[in-house]
mmCIF file of C-alpha atoms and ligand atoms in Angstrom:
data_model
loop_
_atom_site.group_PDB
_atom_site.id
_atom_site.type_symbol
_atom_site.label_atom_id
_atom_site.label_comp_id
_atom_site.label_asym_id
_atom_site.label_seq_id
_atom_site.Cartn_x
_atom_site.Cartn_y
_atom_site.Cartn_z
ATOM 1 C CA MET A 14 37.243 -0.574 30.228
ATOM 2 C CA ASN A 15 38.096 1.787 27.333
ATOM 3 C CA LEU A 16 35.213 3.816 25.927
ATOM 4 C CA ASN A 17 35.646 5.364 22.484
ATOM 5 C CA LEU A 18 32.853 7.868 21.900
ATOM 6 C CA ALA A 19 31.734 10.008 18.985
ATOM 7 C CA LEU A 20 30.294 13.322 20.155
ATOM 8 C CA LEU A 21 27.775 15.161 17.997
ATOM 9 C CA LYS A 22 27.108 18.295 20.051
ATOM 10 C CA GLY A 23 24.936 19.831 17.334
ATOM 11 C CA ASP A 24 23.176 23.168 17.585
ATOM 12 C CA GLY A 25 21.481 25.524 20.062
ATOM 13 C CA ILE A 26 21.844 24.201 23.617
ATOM 14 C CA GLY A 27 23.502 21.014 22.248
ATOM 15 C CA PRO A 28 27.107 21.985 23.102
ATOM 16 C CA GLU A 29 26.144 23.204 26.608
ATOM 17 C CA ILE A 30 24.277 20.031 27.614
ATOM 18 C CA VAL A 31 26.817 17.649 26.055
ATOM 19 C CA ASP A 32 29.678 19.412 27.898
ATOM 20 C CA SER A 33 27.788 18.963 31.135
ATOM 21 C CA ALA A 34 27.173 15.247 30.426
ATOM 22 C CA ILE A 35 30.871 14.764 29.593
ATOM 23 C CA ALA A 36 31.861 16.260 32.950
ATOM 24 C CA VAL A 37 29.641 13.668 34.662
ATOM 25 C CA LEU A 38 30.939 10.813 32.503
ATOM 26 C CA ASP A 39 34.565 11.837 33.205
ATOM 27 C CA LYS A 40 33.892 11.759 36.937
ATOM 28 C CA ILE A 41 32.189 8.351 36.857
ATOM 29 C CA CYS A 42 34.951 6.905 34.653
ATOM 30 C CA ALA A 43 37.650 8.227 36.991
ATOM 31 C CA LYS A 44 35.826 6.683 39.974
ATOM 32 C CA TYR A 45 35.436 3.241 38.354
ATOM 33 C CA ASN A 46 38.813 3.200 36.526
ATOM 34 C CA HIS A 47 37.559 3.426 32.959
ATOM 35 C CA THR A 48 39.224 5.493 30.267
ATOM 36 C CA VAL A 49 37.146 7.466 27.826
ATOM 37 C CA LYS A 50 38.195 9.020 24.541
ATOM 38 C CA TYR A 51 36.004 11.618 22.806
ATOM 39 C CA ASN A 52 36.032 12.411 19.095
ATOM 40 C CA GLU A 53 33.912 15.396 18.174
ATOM 41 C CA TYR A 54 32.147 15.658 14.793
ATOM 42 C CA LEU A 55 29.853 18.151 13.118
ATOM 43 C CA ALA A 56 26.192 17.235 12.576
ATOM 44 C CA GLY A 57 23.086 19.294 11.888
ATOM 45 C CA GLY A 58 23.051 23.056 11.372
ATOM 46 C CA CYS A 59 26.689 23.548 12.403
ATOM 47 C CA ALA A 60 27.695 20.978 9.745
ATOM 48 C CA ILE A 61 25.595 22.780 7.125
ATOM 49 C CA ASP A 62 27.367 26.057 7.967
ATOM 50 C CA ALA A 63 30.823 24.455 7.757
ATOM 51 C CA THR A 64 30.404 22.005 4.862
ATOM 52 C CA GLY A 65 27.045 22.659 3.151
ATOM 53 C CA ILE A 66 25.471 19.331 4.252
ATOM 54 C CA PRO A 67 23.952 18.148 7.568
ATOM 55 C CA LEU A 68 25.864 14.849 7.810
ATOM 56 C CA PRO A 69 29.407 15.036 6.402
ATOM 57 C CA GLU A 70 31.161 11.786 5.404
ATOM 58 C CA GLU A 71 33.734 12.298 8.167
ATOM 59 C CA THR A 72 30.965 12.398 10.802
ATOM 60 C CA LEU A 73 29.395 9.180 9.571
ATOM 61 C CA LYS A 74 32.787 7.467 9.440
ATOM 62 C CA GLY A 75 33.568 8.669 12.966
ATOM 63 C CA CYS A 76 30.263 7.283 14.268
ATOM 64 C CA LEU A 77 30.871 3.934 12.572
ATOM 65 C CA GLU A 78 34.349 3.713 14.122
ATOM 66 C CA SER A 79 33.136 4.607 17.620
ATOM 67 C CA ASP A 80 31.817 2.361 20.398
ATOM 68 C CA SER A 81 28.820 4.666 20.779
ATOM 69 C CA VAL A 82 27.472 8.073 19.821
ATOM 70 C CA LEU A 83 26.346 10.864 22.164
ATOM 71 C CA LEU A 84 24.209 13.536 20.518
ATOM 72 C CA GLY A 85 23.062 16.916 21.890
ATOM 73 C CA ALA A 86 20.376 18.245 19.542
ATOM 74 C CA VAL A 87 20.235 19.629 16.019
ATOM 75 C CA GLY A 88 18.295 22.342 14.223
ATOM 76 C CA GLY A 89 17.135 25.893 14.688
ATOM 77 C CA PRO A 90 15.377 28.762 12.881
ATOM 78 C CA LYS A 91 18.518 29.591 10.883
ATOM 79 C CA TRP A 92 18.114 26.385 8.834
ATOM 80 C CA ASP A 93 14.299 26.154 8.788
ATOM 81 C CA THR A 94 13.877 27.346 5.213
ATOM 82 C CA LEU A 95 16.280 24.791 3.670
ATOM 83 C CA PRO A 96 14.814 22.044 1.426
ATOM 84 C CA GLY A 97 14.001 18.692 3.136
ATOM 85 C CA HIS A 98 17.146 16.777 2.154
ATOM 86 C CA LEU A 99 19.383 19.538 3.546
ATOM 87 C CA ARG A 100 17.622 19.999 6.879
ATOM 88 C CA PRO A 101 19.599 19.446 10.109
ATOM 89 C CA GLU A 102 17.306 16.535 11.171
ATOM 90 C CA LYS A 103 18.556 14.559 8.159
ATOM 91 C CA ALA A 104 21.774 14.034 10.135
ATOM 92 C CA LEU A 105 19.901 11.977 12.747
ATOM 93 C CA LEU A 106 18.106 9.818 10.195
ATOM 94 C CA GLY A 107 21.419 9.273 8.374
ATOM 95 C CA VAL A 108 23.253 8.111 11.502
ATOM 96 C CA ARG A 109 20.347 5.841 12.547
ATOM 97 C CA LYS A 110 20.253 4.252 9.111
ATOM 98 C CA ALA A 111 24.026 3.795 8.753
ATOM 99 C CA LEU A 112 24.312 2.264 12.223
ATOM 100 C CA GLY A 113 21.238 0.019 11.693
ATOM 101 C CA LEU A 114 19.548 1.345 14.834
ATOM 102 C CA TYR A 115 16.129 -0.341 14.844
ATOM 103 C CA ALA A 116 15.162 -0.038 18.506
ATOM 104 C CA ASN A 117 14.307 3.250 20.136
ATOM 105 C CA ILE A 118 14.247 3.094 23.925
ATOM 106 C CA ARG A 119 12.546 5.919 25.750
ATOM 107 C CA PRO A 120 12.137 5.919 29.501
ATOM 108 C CA ALA A 121 9.369 8.128 30.888
ATOM 109 C CA THR A 122 9.990 8.664 34.577
ATOM 110 C CA LEU A 123 7.946 10.802 36.931
ATOM 111 C CA TYR A 124 10.249 11.505 39.877
ATOM 112 C CA PRO A 125 8.559 11.921 43.271
ATOM 113 C CA ALA A 126 10.152 15.391 43.552
ATOM 114 C CA LEU A 127 8.475 16.454 40.299
ATOM 115 C CA SER A 128 5.048 14.841 40.789
ATOM 116 C CA GLU A 129 3.358 18.263 40.899
ATOM 117 C CA ARG A 130 4.476 18.888 37.341
ATOM 118 C CA CYS A 131 2.495 15.919 36.020
ATOM 119 C CA PRO A 132 -0.713 17.086 34.311
ATOM 120 C CA LEU A 133 -2.643 14.258 35.996
ATOM 121 C CA ARG A 134 -4.235 15.289 39.290
ATOM 122 C CA SER A 135 -3.649 12.028 41.097
ATOM 123 C CA ALA A 136 -0.344 10.849 39.581
ATOM 124 C CA LYS A 137 2.094 9.000 41.763
ATOM 125 C CA ALA A 138 5.714 8.501 40.727
ATOM 126 C CA PHE A 139 6.163 6.092 37.817
ATOM 127 C CA ASP A 140 9.025 4.704 35.782
ATOM 128 C CA ILE A 141 8.184 3.310 32.332
ATOM 129 C CA VAL A 142 10.431 2.324 29.427
ATOM 130 C CA ILE A 143 8.886 2.415 25.960
ATOM 131 C CA ILE A 144 10.627 0.410 23.251
ATOM 132 C CA ARG A 145 9.624 1.519 19.792
ATOM 133 C CA GLU A 146 10.491 -0.324 16.580
ATOM 134 C CA LEU A 147 12.304 2.301 14.538
ATOM 135 C CA THR A 148 13.013 1.102 11.013
ATOM 136 C CA GLY A 149 9.866 -0.769 9.861
ATOM 137 C CA GLY A 150 6.072 -0.523 9.879
ATOM 138 C CA ILE A 151 3.845 2.027 8.207
ATOM 139 C CA TYR A 152 6.553 4.733 8.016
ATOM 140 C CA PHE A 153 8.599 2.499 5.716
ATOM 141 C CA GLY A 154 5.896 0.376 3.965
ATOM 142 C CA LYS A 155 4.676 0.921 0.445
ATOM 143 C CA SER A 156 2.886 4.255 0.064
ATOM 144 C CA GLY A 157 1.487 6.289 -2.769
ATOM 145 C CA ARG A 158 -1.411 8.043 -4.405
ATOM 146 C CA GLU A 159 -3.867 6.815 -6.981
ATOM 147 C CA ASP A 160 -7.068 7.670 -8.725
ATOM 148 C CA ALA A 161 -10.054 6.192 -6.875
ATOM 149 C CA GLY A 162 -12.491 6.907 -9.693
ATOM 150 C CA GLU A 163 -15.700 8.535 -8.469
ATOM 151 C CA MET A 164 -14.168 9.067 -5.027
ATOM 152 C CA GLY A 165 -11.390 11.249 -6.465
ATOM 153 C CA GLU A 166 -7.727 11.078 -5.501
ATOM 154 C CA ALA A 167 -6.672 8.509 -2.876
ATOM 155 C CA ALA A 168 -3.535 7.916 -0.830
ATOM 156 C CA PHE A 169 -2.276 4.847 1.022
ATOM 157 C CA ASP A 170 0.439 3.799 3.469
ATOM 158 C CA THR A 171 1.140 0.171 4.308
ATOM 159 C CA GLU A 172 1.883 -1.310 7.718
ATOM 160 C CA TYR A 173 4.332 -4.119 6.903
ATOM 161 C CA TYR A 174 6.311 -6.234 9.369
ATOM 162 C CA THR A 175 8.351 -9.392 8.934
ATOM 163 C CA VAL A 176 8.648 -12.008 11.679
ATOM 164 C CA LYS A 177 12.367 -11.225 11.870
ATOM 165 C CA GLU A 178 11.713 -7.529 12.500
ATOM 166 C CA ILE A 179 9.154 -8.334 15.205
ATOM 167 C CA GLU A 180 11.412 -10.918 16.829
ATOM 168 C CA ARG A 181 14.424 -8.646 17.101
ATOM 169 C CA ILE A 182 12.480 -5.755 18.664
ATOM 170 C CA GLY A 183 10.553 -8.229 20.823
ATOM 171 C CA ARG A 184 13.834 -9.572 22.180
ATOM 172 C CA VAL A 185 14.924 -6.051 23.110
ATOM 173 C CA GLY A 186 11.652 -5.827 25.040
ATOM 174 C CA PHE A 187 12.154 -9.106 26.930
ATOM 175 C CA GLU A 188 15.847 -8.457 27.633
ATOM 176 C CA THR A 189 15.030 -4.975 28.958
ATOM 177 C CA ALA A 190 12.240 -6.421 31.120
ATOM 178 C CA ILE A 191 14.683 -8.962 32.579
ATOM 179 C CA LYS A 192 17.088 -6.168 33.552
ATOM 180 C CA ARG A 193 14.256 -4.282 35.266
ATOM 181 C CA ASN A 194 11.102 -5.643 36.965
ATOM 182 C CA LYS A 195 10.403 -8.608 34.634
ATOM 183 C CA LYS A 196 7.161 -7.122 33.337
ATOM 184 C CA LEU A 197 6.466 -6.532 29.631
ATOM 185 C CA THR A 198 3.397 -5.221 27.801
ATOM 186 C CA SER A 199 3.254 -5.584 24.026
ATOM 187 C CA ILE A 200 0.936 -3.092 22.358
ATOM 188 C CA ASP A 201 -0.808 -3.783 19.039
ATOM 189 C CA LYS A 202 -4.143 -3.543 17.248
ATOM 190 C CA ALA A 203 -4.624 -7.275 16.728
ATOM 191 C CA ASN A 204 -8.430 -7.026 16.733
ATOM 192 C CA VAL A 205 -8.255 -5.170 13.385
ATOM 193 C CA LEU A 206 -4.822 -5.370 11.725
ATOM 194 C CA GLU A 207 -3.296 -8.501 10.179
ATOM 195 C CA SER A 208 0.193 -7.066 10.784
ATOM 196 C CA SER A 209 -0.700 -6.800 14.482
ATOM 197 C CA ARG A 210 -1.901 -10.414 14.544
ATOM 198 C CA LEU A 211 1.506 -11.501 13.214
ATOM 199 C CA TRP A 212 3.096 -9.192 15.806
ATOM 200 C CA ARG A 213 1.095 -10.826 18.606
ATOM 201 C CA GLU A 214 1.740 -14.412 17.412
ATOM 202 C CA THR A 215 5.469 -13.723 17.211
ATOM 203 C CA MET A 216 5.537 -12.094 20.641
ATOM 204 C CA HIS A 217 3.724 -15.098 22.167
ATOM 205 C CA LYS A 218 6.328 -17.480 20.728
ATOM 206 C CA LEU A 219 9.090 -15.314 22.213
ATOM 207 C CA ALA A 220 7.280 -15.156 25.560
ATOM 208 C CA ALA A 221 7.640 -18.939 25.827
ATOM 209 C CA GLU A 222 11.425 -18.428 25.853
ATOM 210 C CA TYR A 223 11.150 -15.957 28.737
ATOM 211 C CA PRO A 224 8.980 -17.729 31.340
ATOM 212 C CA ASP A 225 10.242 -15.394 34.114
ATOM 213 C CA VAL A 226 8.778 -12.329 32.429
ATOM 214 C CA ASP A 227 5.204 -11.360 33.295
ATOM 215 C CA TYR A 228 4.031 -10.793 29.702
ATOM 216 C CA SER A 229 0.746 -9.320 28.463
ATOM 217 C CA ASP A 230 -0.784 -7.852 25.288
ATOM 218 C CA MET A 231 -2.817 -4.679 25.130
ATOM 219 C CA LEU A 232 -4.693 -3.004 22.298
ATOM 220 C CA VAL A 233 -3.310 0.411 21.425
ATOM 221 C CA ASP A 234 -6.540 2.331 22.035
ATOM 222 C CA ASN A 235 -6.785 0.833 25.511
ATOM 223 C CA ALA A 236 -3.084 1.559 26.116
ATOM 224 C CA ALA A 237 -3.570 5.252 25.285
ATOM 225 C CA MET A 238 -6.354 5.326 27.885
ATOM 226 C CA GLN A 239 -4.517 3.241 30.510
ATOM 227 C CA LEU A 240 -1.461 5.526 30.316
ATOM 228 C CA ILE A 241 -3.646 8.401 31.493
ATOM 229 C CA ARG A 242 -5.732 6.359 33.958
ATOM 230 C CA ASP A 243 -2.846 4.650 35.759
ATOM 231 C CA PRO A 244 0.644 5.043 34.221
ATOM 232 C CA GLY A 245 2.163 3.182 37.181
ATOM 233 C CA GLN A 246 0.701 -0.128 35.925
ATOM 234 C CA PHE A 247 3.328 -0.235 33.118
ATOM 235 C CA ASP A 248 6.982 -1.143 33.373
ATOM 236 C CA VAL A 249 8.398 -2.027 29.925
ATOM 237 C CA ILE A 250 6.276 -1.491 26.799
ATOM 238 C CA VAL A 251 7.245 -2.802 23.359
ATOM 239 C CA THR A 252 5.422 -1.688 20.241
ATOM 240 C CA SER A 253 5.563 -0.847 16.547
ATOM 241 C CA ASN A 254 6.979 2.268 14.963
ATOM 242 C CA MET A 255 3.806 4.361 14.705
ATOM 243 C CA PHE A 256 2.179 3.244 17.967
ATOM 244 C CA GLY A 257 5.510 3.845 19.741
ATOM 245 C CA ASP A 258 5.862 7.286 18.225
ATOM 246 C CA ILE A 259 2.472 8.346 19.575
ATOM 247 C CA LEU A 260 2.534 6.570 22.959
ATOM 248 C CA SER A 261 6.073 7.684 23.842
ATOM 249 C CA ASP A 262 5.102 11.326 23.330
ATOM 250 C CA GLU A 263 1.979 10.793 25.430
ATOM 251 C CA ALA A 264 4.038 9.204 28.208
ATOM 252 C CA SER A 265 6.735 11.883 28.087
ATOM 253 C CA GLN A 266 4.150 14.607 28.674
ATOM 254 C CA LEU A 267 3.004 12.821 31.836
ATOM 255 C CA THR A 268 6.420 13.518 33.347
ATOM 256 C CA GLY A 269 5.818 17.234 32.863
ATOM 257 C CA SER A 270 9.410 17.995 31.933
ATOM 258 C CA ILE A 271 10.924 17.737 28.486
ATOM 259 C CA GLY A 272 14.370 18.610 29.866
ATOM 260 C CA MET A 273 14.526 15.380 31.883
ATOM 261 C CA LEU A 274 13.969 12.611 29.343
ATOM 262 C CA PRO A 275 16.812 10.572 27.789
ATOM 263 C CA SER A 276 16.670 8.092 24.900
ATOM 264 C CA ALA A 277 18.704 5.366 23.245
ATOM 265 C CA SER A 278 18.635 3.978 19.717
ATOM 266 C CA LEU A 279 20.120 0.502 19.387
ATOM 267 C CA GLY A 280 20.845 -2.027 16.647
ATOM 268 C CA GLU A 281 22.311 -5.538 16.415
ATOM 269 C CA GLY A 282 25.591 -4.936 18.249
ATOM 270 C CA THR A 283 26.317 -2.898 21.329
ATOM 271 C CA ARG A 284 26.833 0.405 19.534
ATOM 272 C CA GLY A 285 24.017 2.893 20.056
ATOM 273 C CA MET A 286 23.115 6.527 19.710
ATOM 274 C CA TYR A 287 22.113 8.320 22.896
ATOM 275 C CA GLU A 288 20.349 11.668 23.043
ATOM 276 C CA PRO A 289 17.864 13.739 25.040
ATOM 277 C CA ILE A 290 14.359 13.690 23.554
ATOM 278 C CA HIS A 291 14.131 17.487 23.477
ATOM 279 C CA GLY A 292 15.345 19.705 20.649
ATOM 280 C CA SER A 293 17.993 22.411 20.420
ATOM 281 C CA ALA A 294 15.900 24.973 22.363
ATOM 282 C CA PRO A 295 17.102 28.008 20.362
ATOM 283 C CA ASP A 296 15.128 30.325 22.683
ATOM 284 C CA ILE A 297 17.514 29.617 25.587
ATOM 285 C CA ALA A 298 20.731 28.693 23.714
ATOM 286 C CA GLY A 299 23.898 30.329 25.031
ATOM 287 C CA LYS A 300 22.210 31.577 28.208
ATOM 288 C CA GLY A 301 23.562 28.878 30.513
ATOM 289 C CA VAL A 302 20.071 27.904 31.716
ATOM 290 C CA ALA A 303 19.434 24.649 29.788
ATOM 291 C CA ASN A 304 18.586 21.585 31.855
ATOM 292 C CA PRO A 305 21.368 19.032 31.161
ATOM 293 C CA LEU A 306 19.709 16.152 33.056
ATOM 294 C CA ALA A 307 18.199 14.466 29.959
ATOM 295 C CA THR A 308 21.670 14.297 28.407
ATOM 296 C CA ILE A 309 23.277 13.167 31.675
ATOM 297 C CA LEU A 310 20.625 10.417 31.927
ATOM 298 C CA SER A 311 21.349 9.511 28.282
ATOM 299 C CA VAL A 312 24.954 8.868 29.329
ATOM 300 C CA ALA A 313 23.648 6.570 32.069
ATOM 301 C CA MET A 314 21.663 4.669 29.418
ATOM 302 C CA MET A 315 24.820 4.417 27.296
ATOM 303 C CA LEU A 316 26.769 2.906 30.190
ATOM 304 C CA ARG A 317 23.967 0.371 30.778
ATOM 305 C CA TYR A 318 23.052 -0.640 27.216
ATOM 306 C CA SER A 319 26.309 -0.274 25.258
ATOM 307 C CA PHE A 320 28.895 -1.058 27.935
ATOM 308 C CA ASN A 321 26.920 -3.186 30.410
ATOM 309 C CA LEU A 322 28.133 -0.980 33.275
ATOM 310 C CA GLU A 323 25.044 -1.183 35.484
ATOM 311 C CA ALA A 324 26.569 0.123 38.729
ATOM 312 C CA GLU A 325 27.966 3.196 36.970
ATOM 313 C CA ALA A 326 24.612 3.859 35.226
ATOM 314 C CA LYS A 327 22.697 3.487 38.472
ATOM 315 C CA GLU A 328 25.056 5.830 40.305
ATOM 316 C CA ILE A 329 24.331 8.596 37.781
ATOM 317 C CA GLU A 330 20.578 7.969 37.980
ATOM 318 C CA ASN A 331 20.670 7.992 41.775
ATOM 319 C CA ALA A 332 22.655 11.252 41.748
ATOM 320 C CA VAL A 333 19.999 12.850 39.545
ATOM 321 C CA GLU A 334 17.165 11.667 41.770
ATOM 322 C CA THR A 335 18.954 12.795 44.949
ATOM 323 C CA ALA A 336 19.667 16.232 43.459
ATOM 324 C CA LEU A 337 15.957 16.604 42.647
ATOM 325 C CA ASN A 338 14.933 15.403 46.113
ATOM 326 C CA ASN A 339 17.305 17.992 47.605
ATOM 327 C CA GLY A 340 15.461 20.708 45.679
ATOM 328 C CA HIS A 341 18.229 21.368 43.150
ATOM 329 C CA LEU A 342 16.098 22.272 40.135
ATOM 330 C CA THR A 343 16.632 24.115 36.868
ATOM 331 C CA ARG A 344 14.183 26.741 35.623
ATOM 332 C CA ASP A 345 12.195 24.403 33.346
ATOM 333 C CA ILE A 346 11.259 22.261 36.357
ATOM 334 C CA GLY A 347 10.435 25.113 38.702
ATOM 335 C CA GLY A 348 13.855 25.986 40.172
ATOM 336 C CA GLU A 349 16.553 28.615 39.738
ATOM 337 C CA LEU A 350 19.733 26.695 38.905
ATOM 338 C CA GLY A 351 21.630 27.151 35.643
ATOM 339 C CA THR A 352 23.359 24.425 33.619
ATOM 340 C CA ALA A 353 26.714 24.751 35.422
ATOM 341 C CA ALA A 354 25.182 24.794 38.913
ATOM 342 C CA ILE A 355 23.028 21.660 38.469
ATOM 343 C CA THR A 356 26.012 19.875 36.891
ATOM 344 C CA GLU A 357 28.079 20.762 39.986
ATOM 345 C CA GLU A 358 25.392 19.277 42.237
ATOM 346 C CA ILE A 359 25.428 16.009 40.267
ATOM 347 C CA LEU A 360 29.246 15.877 40.322
ATOM 348 C CA LYS A 361 29.242 16.340 44.120
ATOM 349 C CA LEU A 362 26.916 13.327 44.465
ATOM 350 C CA ILE A 363 29.180 10.936 42.502
HETATM 351 P P1 NAD B 402 12.633 22.048 21.799
HETATM 352 O O1 NAD B 402 12.574 20.757 22.499
HETATM 353 O O2 NAD B 402 13.960 22.502 21.318
HETATM 354 O O3 NAD B 402 12.062 23.202 22.762
HETATM 355 C C1 NAD B 402 10.711 23.216 23.246
HETATM 356 C C2 NAD B 402 10.658 24.067 24.539
HETATM 357 O O4 NAD B 402 11.259 23.331 25.596
HETATM 358 C C3 NAD B 402 11.418 25.391 24.434
HETATM 359 O O5 NAD B 402 10.751 26.387 25.164
HETATM 360 C C4 NAD B 402 12.753 25.069 25.085
HETATM 361 O O6 NAD B 402 13.379 26.204 25.669
HETATM 362 C C5 NAD B 402 12.362 24.040 26.138
HETATM 363 N N1 NAD B 402 13.454 23.100 26.383
HETATM 364 C C6 NAD B 402 13.837 22.073 25.579
HETATM 365 N N2 NAD B 402 14.882 21.434 26.100
HETATM 366 C C7 NAD B 402 15.184 22.061 27.251
HETATM 367 C C8 NAD B 402 16.173 21.875 28.253
HETATM 368 N N3 NAD B 402 17.099 20.901 28.169
HETATM 369 N N4 NAD B 402 16.192 22.724 29.308
HETATM 370 C C9 NAD B 402 15.278 23.683 29.424
HETATM 371 N N5 NAD B 402 14.298 23.919 28.524
HETATM 372 C C10 NAD B 402 14.254 23.118 27.441
HETATM 373 O O7 NAD B 402 11.580 21.973 20.604
HETATM 374 P P2 NAD B 402 11.295 23.014 19.421
HETATM 375 O O8 NAD B 402 11.349 24.414 19.954
HETATM 376 O O9 NAD B 402 10.078 22.523 18.783
HETATM 377 O O10 NAD B 402 12.482 22.796 18.390
HETATM 378 C C11 NAD B 402 13.658 23.616 18.339
HETATM 379 C C12 NAD B 402 14.593 23.055 17.281
HETATM 380 O O11 NAD B 402 15.030 21.754 17.683
HETATM 381 C C13 NAD B 402 13.931 22.857 15.917
HETATM 382 O O12 NAD B 402 14.861 23.232 14.933
HETATM 383 C C14 NAD B 402 13.630 21.380 15.853
HETATM 384 O O13 NAD B 402 13.610 20.895 14.532
HETATM 385 C C15 NAD B 402 14.811 20.817 16.622
HETATM 386 N N6 NAD B 402 14.561 19.493 17.229
HETATM 387 C C16 NAD B 402 15.642 18.658 17.268
HETATM 388 C C17 NAD B 402 15.528 17.418 17.878
HETATM 389 C C18 NAD B 402 16.746 16.556 17.944
HETATM 390 O O14 NAD B 402 17.837 17.022 17.692
HETATM 391 N N7 NAD B 402 16.611 15.292 18.281
HETATM 392 C C19 NAD B 402 14.319 17.032 18.470
HETATM 393 C C20 NAD B 402 13.250 17.924 18.444
HETATM 394 C C21 NAD B 402 13.392 19.167 17.823
#
């Protein structure tokens, strides 16, 4: 297979972790006889420095012409005082919008070797994937301010979902469940919100098309509690934009390691954007100590979701888990290894 990738290394530790992930991807492609072509573009702070804007036209065009996009991270104190529309993060929103990426997929995995880093006393290893709707809901519904008479100024935001929006994210949930352990939990607030009742109705209709999937609904307040009580009960979760935003951060903290968590943003076709969930870590940039595993695991997600290369994806994930089991750890997860050394360990295991 030929893979044509756009690379947005970005700022801070971005270039270091993307270089490490490329080394792993090169090795896996050589082993399985794939060819991979990289086109590098500026995005974020580095693009602001070079061109005055966070997402140059050439970058957007490059992403649209690619099979998939691999991003490091953007931002840093140097650009913090810029006005909103010129901030590095605008690059991410711009790429997501242009590529129509409506599904955000965030695994939260607690590896046995890292179970002591989980803030829960009794946590066992778990492996959850949270699928968050990314382009609808209350973050995009009608909002505004008005005069509420005697009560003074008021503000409102509207949770708004169409059946089509729910169906397409719901399908991502069911299809992901089928590729994993055939278990899906849809999270809503159907006891209070009309939008959630439509969400639930639509999900139930979809569930009839996927009789092999063990499907259930859960109210969001209960889900927040159940994630702390027993995270291992979940496998795939699908939910709306705001609930997904909050629950995926909650779940990621249970893994105790921001440097380990990958993510994917997907749309209608196979093209996606893959990135670690952490930021550009300016405090450790250029020191060679960043943990590249979140970016390496993002490459595994890319192979699985955009190229349907399951064996290749699994081999990378197994290499990461074996390296951890062998005690090869970077500083953020209690070890001593730098970026180059942990990358070497992963390469040896492929
Ligand atoms: P951050 O995730 O960059 O860093 C938080 C802490 O975690 C820091 O101590 C950092 O050293 C550590 N850390 C993060 N990733 C690590 C890794 N791979 N290995 C080892 N340690 C790691 O969050 P922040 O400090 O709040 O933000 C820094 C900058 O990143 C800001 O400009 C912010 O806007 C930006 N940011 C970008 C993205 C993105 O590009 N998607 C996401 C979040 C934050």
